[in-house]
Short mmCIF file of C-alpha atoms and ligand atoms in Angstrom, two decimals:
data_model
loop_
_atom_site.label_atom_id
_atom_site.label_comp_id
_atom_site.label_asym_id
_atom_site.label_seq_id
_atom_site.Cartn_x
_atom_site.Cartn_y
_atom_site.Cartn_z
CA MET A 93 29.65 20.18 14.92
CA ASN A 94 25.86 19.98 15.29
CA PRO A 95 25.03 22.12 18.34
CA VAL A 96 21.93 20.04 19.25
CA THR A 97 23.50 16.56 19.41
CA ASP A 98 20.96 14.55 21.41
CA LEU A 99 23.06 11.89 23.16
CA LYS A 100 19.99 10.39 24.98
CA SER A 101 18.29 9.56 21.69
CA MET A 102 21.39 7.60 20.58
CA THR A 103 22.03 3.84 20.76
CA PRO A 104 25.28 2.64 22.47
CA GLU A 105 26.69 2.03 18.95
CA GLU A 106 25.95 5.55 17.85
CA LEU A 107 27.49 6.90 21.14
CA GLU A 108 30.62 4.86 20.41
CA ARG A 109 30.99 6.47 16.99
CA TYR A 110 30.34 9.91 18.53
CA PHE A 111 33.04 9.50 21.24
CA LYS A 112 35.45 7.99 18.71
CA GLU A 113 35.10 11.18 16.65
CA LEU A 114 36.00 13.13 19.73
CA GLY A 115 39.08 10.97 20.20
CA GLN A 116 37.67 9.40 23.33
CA PRO A 117 37.99 5.74 24.35
CA LYS A 118 35.16 3.42 23.50
CA PHE A 119 34.03 2.86 27.07
CA ARG A 120 32.84 6.47 27.34
CA ALA A 121 29.73 5.53 25.35
CA MET A 122 28.49 3.12 28.01
CA GLN A 123 29.46 5.51 30.83
CA VAL A 124 27.35 8.26 29.30
CA PHE A 125 24.54 5.88 28.28
CA ARG A 126 24.20 4.77 31.94
CA TRP A 127 24.21 8.35 33.30
CA LEU A 128 21.54 9.40 30.80
CA HIS A 129 19.26 6.49 31.46
CA ARG A 130 19.58 6.99 35.22
CA GLY A 131 18.25 10.55 34.84
CA ALA A 132 21.38 12.72 35.10
CA GLU A 133 20.26 16.31 34.98
CA SER A 134 23.58 17.88 33.96
CA PHE A 135 26.85 16.78 32.42
CA ASP A 136 28.61 17.89 35.57
CA GLU A 137 26.96 15.01 37.45
CA MET A 138 28.92 12.59 35.21
CA THR A 139 31.85 12.52 37.53
CA ASN A 140 33.66 9.65 35.90
CA LEU A 141 34.18 11.76 32.78
CA PRO A 142 37.19 14.07 32.46
CA LYS A 143 36.29 17.67 33.22
CA ASP A 144 37.22 18.97 29.77
CA LEU A 145 35.00 16.35 28.13
CA ARG A 146 32.09 17.35 30.34
CA GLU A 147 32.62 20.95 29.28
CA ARG A 148 32.66 19.99 25.66
CA LEU A 149 29.48 17.98 25.98
CA ARG A 150 27.81 20.85 27.72
CA ALA A 151 28.67 23.12 24.82
CA GLU A 152 27.72 20.76 22.07
CA CYS A 153 24.87 18.61 23.29
CA VAL A 154 21.33 19.01 24.58
CA LEU A 155 20.43 17.29 27.79
CA THR A 156 16.65 17.05 28.05
CA VAL A 157 15.30 17.41 31.56
CA PRO A 158 11.51 17.78 31.69
CA LYS A 159 10.21 19.92 34.52
CA VAL A 160 7.14 18.98 36.56
CA GLU A 161 4.66 21.63 35.54
CA ARG A 162 1.86 20.01 37.48
CA LYS A 163 1.35 16.79 39.40
CA GLN A 164 -1.96 15.34 40.53
CA VAL A 165 -2.28 12.38 42.92
CA SER A 166 -5.57 10.47 42.95
CA LYS A 167 -7.01 10.08 46.42
CA LEU A 168 -8.93 7.09 45.17
CA ASP A 169 -6.16 4.79 43.95
CA GLY A 170 -2.84 6.61 44.12
CA THR A 171 -2.62 7.16 40.36
CA VAL A 172 -0.28 10.04 39.65
CA LYS A 173 -0.55 12.27 36.68
CA TYR A 174 2.31 14.42 35.59
CA LEU A 175 2.22 17.38 33.26
CA TRP A 176 5.80 17.87 32.08
CA ARG A 177 7.18 21.09 30.55
CA LEU A 178 9.63 20.32 27.78
CA GLY A 179 12.73 22.29 26.79
CA ASP A 180 10.80 24.34 24.18
CA GLY A 181 7.86 25.17 26.50
CA ASN A 182 5.46 22.53 25.17
CA CYS A 183 3.72 20.24 27.70
CA VAL A 184 2.94 16.54 27.62
CA GLU A 185 1.34 14.17 30.15
CA THR A 186 2.40 10.87 31.74
CA VAL A 187 0.32 8.78 34.10
CA LEU A 188 1.70 6.42 36.72
CA MET A 189 -0.69 3.63 37.63
CA ARG A 190 -0.28 1.16 40.42
CA TYR A 191 -1.39 -2.39 39.75
CA LYS A 192 -0.86 -5.60 41.66
CA HIS A 193 1.50 -6.86 38.94
CA GLY A 194 3.65 -3.70 39.14
CA ASN A 195 3.75 -0.04 38.31
CA THR A 196 2.77 1.05 34.81
CA VAL A 197 3.48 4.31 33.07
CA CYS A 198 1.36 5.60 30.26
CA VAL A 199 3.56 7.74 28.03
CA SER A 200 2.87 10.36 25.34
CA SER A 201 4.50 10.13 21.92
CA GLN A 202 3.64 13.49 20.37
CA VAL A 203 2.68 17.04 21.48
CA GLY A 204 -0.96 16.97 20.48
CA CYS A 205 -2.25 14.66 17.78
CA ASN A 206 -3.45 14.87 14.17
CA MET A 207 -5.86 11.96 14.19
CA GLY A 208 -8.99 14.01 15.11
CA CYS A 209 -10.94 11.32 17.07
CA VAL A 210 -14.04 13.17 18.28
CA PHE A 211 -14.00 11.86 21.87
CA CYS A 212 -10.31 12.56 22.51
CA ALA A 213 -8.92 15.60 24.31
CA SER A 214 -5.42 15.07 22.91
CA THR A 215 -6.31 15.92 19.38
CA LEU A 216 -8.10 19.26 19.99
CA GLY A 217 -5.73 21.80 18.44
CA GLY A 218 -3.93 19.19 16.30
CA LYS A 219 -0.35 18.06 16.44
CA VAL A 220 2.30 20.54 17.48
CA ARG A 221 5.32 18.24 16.99
CA ASP A 222 6.69 14.76 17.43
CA LEU A 223 8.54 13.92 20.66
CA THR A 224 12.13 12.85 20.23
CA PRO A 225 13.14 9.35 21.47
CA ALA A 226 14.83 11.01 24.50
CA GLU A 227 11.63 12.93 25.37
CA ILE A 228 9.58 9.68 25.32
CA LEU A 229 12.20 7.94 27.42
CA ASP A 230 12.42 10.85 29.85
CA GLN A 231 8.77 10.26 30.86
CA VAL A 232 9.81 6.82 32.19
CA ILE A 233 13.04 7.91 33.74
CA PHE A 234 11.76 11.10 35.41
CA THR A 235 8.48 9.52 36.56
CA GLU A 236 10.57 6.89 38.28
CA LYS A 237 12.90 9.46 39.69
CA ASP A 238 10.21 11.80 41.00
CA SER A 239 7.96 9.06 42.41
CA GLY A 240 10.72 6.86 43.77
CA GLU A 241 8.71 3.92 42.33
CA GLU A 242 10.17 1.33 40.10
CA ILE A 243 8.36 1.04 36.75
CA SER A 244 7.93 -2.39 35.24
CA ASN A 245 5.37 -1.81 32.46
CA ILE A 246 4.87 0.80 29.78
CA VAL A 247 1.77 1.56 27.79
CA MET A 248 1.99 3.97 24.84
CA MET A 249 -1.50 5.33 25.27
CA GLY A 250 -0.81 8.91 26.19
CA ILE A 251 -1.02 11.94 23.97
CA GLY A 252 -0.34 11.35 20.27
CA GLU A 253 -0.47 8.55 17.74
CA PRO A 254 2.72 6.48 18.25
CA LEU A 255 2.70 5.02 14.73
CA ASP A 256 2.55 8.56 13.31
CA ASN A 257 5.97 9.04 14.98
CA PHE A 258 7.21 5.73 13.95
CA ASP A 259 10.95 6.04 13.84
CA HIS A 260 11.25 7.90 17.16
CA VAL A 261 8.92 5.48 18.87
CA LEU A 262 10.88 2.48 17.55
CA ARG A 263 14.10 4.06 18.78
CA PHE A 264 12.48 4.68 22.19
CA LEU A 265 11.50 1.01 22.40
CA GLU A 266 15.06 -0.12 21.61
CA LEU A 267 16.47 2.29 24.26
CA VAL A 268 14.03 1.47 27.02
CA ASN A 269 14.52 -2.20 26.41
CA HIS A 270 18.33 -2.05 26.60
CA PRO A 271 19.81 -4.12 29.46
CA GLU A 272 22.24 -1.31 30.51
CA GLY A 273 19.33 1.17 30.48
CA ARG A 274 15.84 0.73 31.90
CA ASN A 275 15.77 -2.86 30.71
CA ILE A 276 12.04 -3.11 30.31
CA GLY A 277 11.08 -6.20 28.44
CA MET A 278 9.01 -5.99 25.22
CA ARG A 279 6.36 -8.20 26.76
CA HIS A 280 5.89 -5.47 29.37
CA ILE A 281 5.17 -2.83 26.73
CA SER A 282 1.89 -2.07 24.95
CA LEU A 283 1.51 0.21 22.01
CA SER A 284 -1.93 1.68 21.05
CA THR A 285 -2.77 2.84 17.56
CA CYS A 286 -5.91 4.28 15.95
CA GLY A 287 -5.15 1.89 13.05
CA LEU A 288 -2.56 3.19 10.64
CA VAL A 289 -2.37 0.08 8.45
CA LYS A 290 0.93 0.72 6.58
CA GLN A 291 2.72 1.21 9.86
CA ILE A 292 1.06 -1.85 11.40
CA ASP A 293 2.46 -3.90 8.51
CA LYS A 294 5.87 -2.32 9.03
CA LEU A 295 5.77 -3.06 12.72
CA ALA A 296 4.74 -6.72 12.00
CA GLN A 297 7.94 -7.14 9.99
CA LEU A 298 10.03 -6.21 13.07
CA GLY A 299 8.48 -9.11 15.00
CA LEU A 300 8.63 -7.37 18.39
CA GLN A 301 7.11 -9.10 21.32
CA LEU A 302 5.20 -6.03 22.54
CA THR A 303 1.36 -6.02 22.71
CA LEU A 304 -0.38 -4.12 19.96
CA SER A 305 -3.61 -2.46 20.94
CA VAL A 306 -5.88 -1.22 18.20
CA SER A 307 -8.42 1.43 18.95
CA LEU A 308 -11.44 0.04 17.14
CA HIS A 309 -14.37 1.74 18.97
CA ALA A 310 -16.94 0.70 16.29
CA PRO A 311 -17.55 -2.43 14.18
CA ASP A 312 -18.97 -0.61 11.09
CA ASP A 313 -17.63 2.10 8.81
CA GLU A 314 -20.44 4.55 9.36
CA THR A 315 -20.01 4.72 13.20
CA ARG A 316 -16.20 4.41 13.08
CA SER A 317 -15.78 7.16 10.53
CA ARG A 318 -17.99 9.40 12.64
CA LEU A 319 -15.87 8.79 15.68
CA MET A 320 -12.50 8.51 14.00
CA PRO A 321 -11.73 10.45 10.81
CA VAL A 322 -8.76 8.05 10.13
CA ASN A 323 -11.34 5.42 9.22
CA ARG A 324 -12.53 7.36 6.19
CA ALA A 325 -9.26 6.55 4.45
CA VAL A 326 -8.85 2.94 5.65
CA GLY A 327 -12.15 1.37 6.60
CA VAL A 328 -12.90 -1.40 9.08
CA ASP A 329 -12.37 -4.33 6.58
CA LEU A 330 -8.87 -3.31 5.58
CA LEU A 331 -8.00 -2.60 9.25
CA MET A 332 -9.14 -6.07 10.31
CA GLU A 333 -7.31 -7.71 7.41
CA THR A 334 -4.19 -5.90 8.51
CA CYS A 335 -4.67 -6.97 12.13
CA ARG A 336 -5.12 -10.60 11.07
CA ARG A 337 -1.88 -10.36 9.09
CA TYR A 338 -0.14 -8.86 12.10
CA PHE A 339 -1.16 -11.83 14.22
CA GLU A 340 -0.10 -14.35 11.59
CA THR A 341 3.31 -12.68 11.23
CA THR A 342 4.12 -12.07 14.89
CA GLY A 343 2.07 -14.69 16.71
CA ARG A 344 1.07 -11.91 19.11
CA ARG A 345 -2.63 -11.50 19.67
CA ILE A 346 -4.07 -8.01 19.39
CA SER A 347 -5.96 -6.20 22.07
CA TYR A 348 -8.92 -4.14 20.73
CA GLU A 349 -9.89 -0.96 22.51
CA TYR A 350 -13.55 -0.07 22.54
CA ALA A 351 -14.54 3.15 24.28
CA MET A 352 -18.26 3.06 24.81
CA ALA A 353 -20.40 6.13 24.15
CA ASP A 354 -24.10 6.29 25.01
CA GLY A 355 -26.29 5.58 22.02
CA VAL A 356 -23.38 5.65 19.57
CA ASN A 357 -21.55 2.30 19.62
CA ASP A 358 -23.16 0.37 22.48
CA SER A 359 -26.14 -1.49 20.96
CA ASP A 360 -26.58 -5.32 20.97
CA GLU A 361 -26.53 -5.23 17.24
CA GLN A 362 -23.07 -3.57 17.31
CA ALA A 363 -21.87 -6.18 19.78
CA ASP A 364 -23.00 -8.86 17.34
CA ARG A 365 -21.15 -7.16 14.47
CA LEU A 366 -18.05 -6.78 16.55
CA ALA A 367 -18.11 -10.45 17.42
CA ARG A 368 -18.44 -11.33 13.71
CA LEU A 369 -15.55 -9.10 12.90
CA LEU A 370 -13.29 -10.91 15.35
CA LYS A 371 -14.21 -14.40 14.22
CA GLY A 372 -11.23 -16.56 13.45
CA GLN A 373 -8.66 -14.51 15.24
CA PRO A 374 -7.65 -14.74 18.89
CA GLY A 375 -8.14 -11.15 19.90
CA HIS A 376 -9.19 -9.64 23.15
CA VAL A 377 -11.61 -6.69 23.62
CA ASN A 378 -11.06 -4.00 26.23
CA LEU A 379 -14.24 -2.12 26.94
CA ILE A 380 -13.61 1.37 28.21
CA PRO A 381 -16.40 3.48 29.67
CA LEU A 382 -15.94 6.72 27.76
CA ASN A 383 -14.35 9.50 29.72
CA GLU A 384 -16.26 12.68 29.33
CA VAL A 385 -14.34 15.45 27.68
CA ALA A 386 -15.71 18.95 28.14
CA GLU A 387 -15.35 19.82 24.42
CA SER A 388 -17.23 16.71 23.26
CA PRO A 389 -21.05 16.05 23.36
CA LEU A 390 -20.51 12.24 23.77
CA LYS A 391 -21.60 10.67 27.07
CA PRO A 392 -20.36 7.42 28.65
CA SER A 393 -22.46 4.39 27.80
CA ARG A 394 -24.75 2.80 30.42
CA ARG A 395 -24.69 -0.58 28.70
CA VAL A 396 -21.11 -1.66 29.28
CA ARG A 397 -22.00 -4.84 31.18
CA GLN A 398 -24.77 -5.84 28.72
CA PHE A 399 -22.36 -5.30 25.78
CA GLN A 400 -19.72 -7.38 27.46
CA LYS A 401 -22.20 -10.19 28.09
CA ARG A 402 -23.38 -10.06 24.51
CA LEU A 403 -19.84 -10.39 23.26
CA GLU A 404 -19.10 -13.27 25.60
CA SER A 405 -22.26 -15.06 24.35
CA HIS A 406 -20.50 -15.16 21.00
CA GLY A 407 -17.31 -16.52 22.55
CA VAL A 408 -15.40 -13.21 22.43
CA THR A 409 -13.37 -12.42 25.54
CA ALA A 410 -13.98 -8.92 26.76
CA THR A 411 -12.89 -7.12 29.92
CA VAL A 412 -14.06 -3.82 31.24
CA ARG A 413 -11.17 -1.57 31.98
CA ARG A 414 -10.97 -0.50 35.55
CA LYS A 415 -11.02 3.29 35.76
CA LEU A 416 -8.01 4.75 37.59
CA GLY A 417 -7.52 8.32 38.59
CA GLY A 418 -11.20 9.29 38.04
CA ASP A 419 -10.71 12.31 40.28
CA ILE A 420 -7.64 13.77 38.48
CA ASP A 421 -8.54 14.04 34.82
CA ALA A 422 -6.45 10.94 34.18
CA SER A 423 -7.48 10.33 30.67
CA CYS A 424 -4.66 11.77 28.59
CA GLY A 425 -4.85 15.12 27.00
CA GLN A 426 -7.14 16.66 29.51
CA LEU A 427 -4.53 18.19 31.75
CA ARG A 428 -2.67 19.67 28.81
CA ARG A 429 -5.87 21.13 27.46
CA LYS A 430 -6.62 22.71 30.76
CA ARG A 431 -3.11 24.20 30.99
CA ILE A 432 -3.48 25.66 27.43
CA ALA A 433 -6.91 27.11 28.23
CA GLU A 434 -5.60 28.70 31.41
CA GLY A 435 -2.57 30.03 29.54
CA GLU A 436 -4.84 31.72 27.06
CA GLN A 437 -6.74 33.46 29.84
CA THR A 438 -3.72 34.33 31.95
CA PRO A 439 -0.48 34.77 30.04
CA GLU A 440 1.62 34.68 33.18
CA GLU A 441 3.32 31.40 33.72
CA GLY A 442 3.80 29.28 36.78
CA SER A 443 0.33 29.39 38.40
CA THR A 444 -0.39 25.84 39.59
N1 SAH B 554 -3.39 7.33 19.32
C1 SAH B 554 -3.43 6.08 19.95
C2 SAH B 554 -3.04 6.13 21.45
C3 SAH B 554 -3.57 7.20 22.32
S1 SAH B 554 -5.13 7.12 23.02
C4 SAH B 554 -4.74 5.37 19.76
O1 SAH B 554 -5.63 5.93 19.14
O2 SAH B 554 -4.85 4.22 20.16
C5 SAH B 554 -5.25 5.72 24.06
C6 SAH B 554 -6.64 5.17 24.07
O3 SAH B 554 -7.59 6.06 24.75
C7 SAH B 554 -7.24 4.97 22.66
O4 SAH B 554 -7.93 3.72 22.60
C8 SAH B 554 -8.20 6.13 22.61
O5 SAH B 554 -9.18 5.97 21.59
C9 SAH B 554 -8.76 6.18 24.01
N2 SAH B 554 -9.41 7.39 24.35
C10 SAH B 554 -9.19 8.66 23.98
N3 SAH B 554 -10.07 9.53 24.54
C11 SAH B 554 -10.84 8.82 25.25
C12 SAH B 554 -12.02 9.11 26.10
N4 SAH B 554 -12.44 10.32 26.20
N5 SAH B 554 -12.61 8.10 26.76
C13 SAH B 554 -12.19 6.81 26.62
N6 SAH B 554 -11.15 6.45 25.89
C14 SAH B 554 -10.51 7.41 25.18
#
């Protein structure tokens, strides 16, 4: 028997097979599925299971329960940022944002990231490992449990590149969407990618109703490759071709992220190029004033409104993303970095 059976990463069908092998009735699968998705913290809590079964599960299975390593609440808008400590000691971040249309969580998909975008705090130090489906799901379950707030929307815009952890992310989506679990509809989920074209094509074939966000950040190869090393392999033209194909296959319009850095990607000429790039496809541009990261020399643009107007003059719809949690390092990766830096200075744990 595999000593690290991860029941929370399993679908109900897989759980049924698992319990069948243990000689248990079929309905055990759904009993356990419900407990796990409600945030049970031990098998002993699962009081409708026979005691000997609970003991067996305790011996043979992992039950992931992330611990709140740090929690920051914004005084400005109530945004909450969690730094979770995982079973193996690694940390990831989750942000809870309150909007009129409901509470949204921003979840991480990896510990660190390999994509190397120069403005991003999550990628400093590279990728440590992928998160399991259960560990991604836990961020939704335990944010809800800790805050007492119901979550209705999910954005996969935390630490990591979700399409670089494709299978686990897809499994997470299936689990969080399940009616007997968190039951969050695909139309309430956004997934953000730096533009891994093979995986975008693969995702298109699945025809999910989620919103795909593509981090574009520049309309030309020179600027984009400077900001995002991933562009050196793919290039803007192939990326846009892939995005067009995604729209044609799924009928879902893409949301383009554009983080604006002073003097780098915020000129009128770049707005014109961006508008040309989006011609003929119903996309939407999200302009994000760059969040300053201590390790990066890039500064936030001062031309966000002008850039927006210029895009609109070409008929491109662009919104400026409202900044939430400005007082709590709410852009992902920053809190984890801080914790790592502190850890390097003071090896003792637990100082918050
Ligand atoms: N790897 C995925 C998702 C994680 S980042 C992606 O690249 O899309 C979520 C969004 O935040 C991306 O658009 C990313 O480029 C952006 N981002 C990262 N660091 C930022 C910063 N310092 N300021 C503004 N946006 C940033």
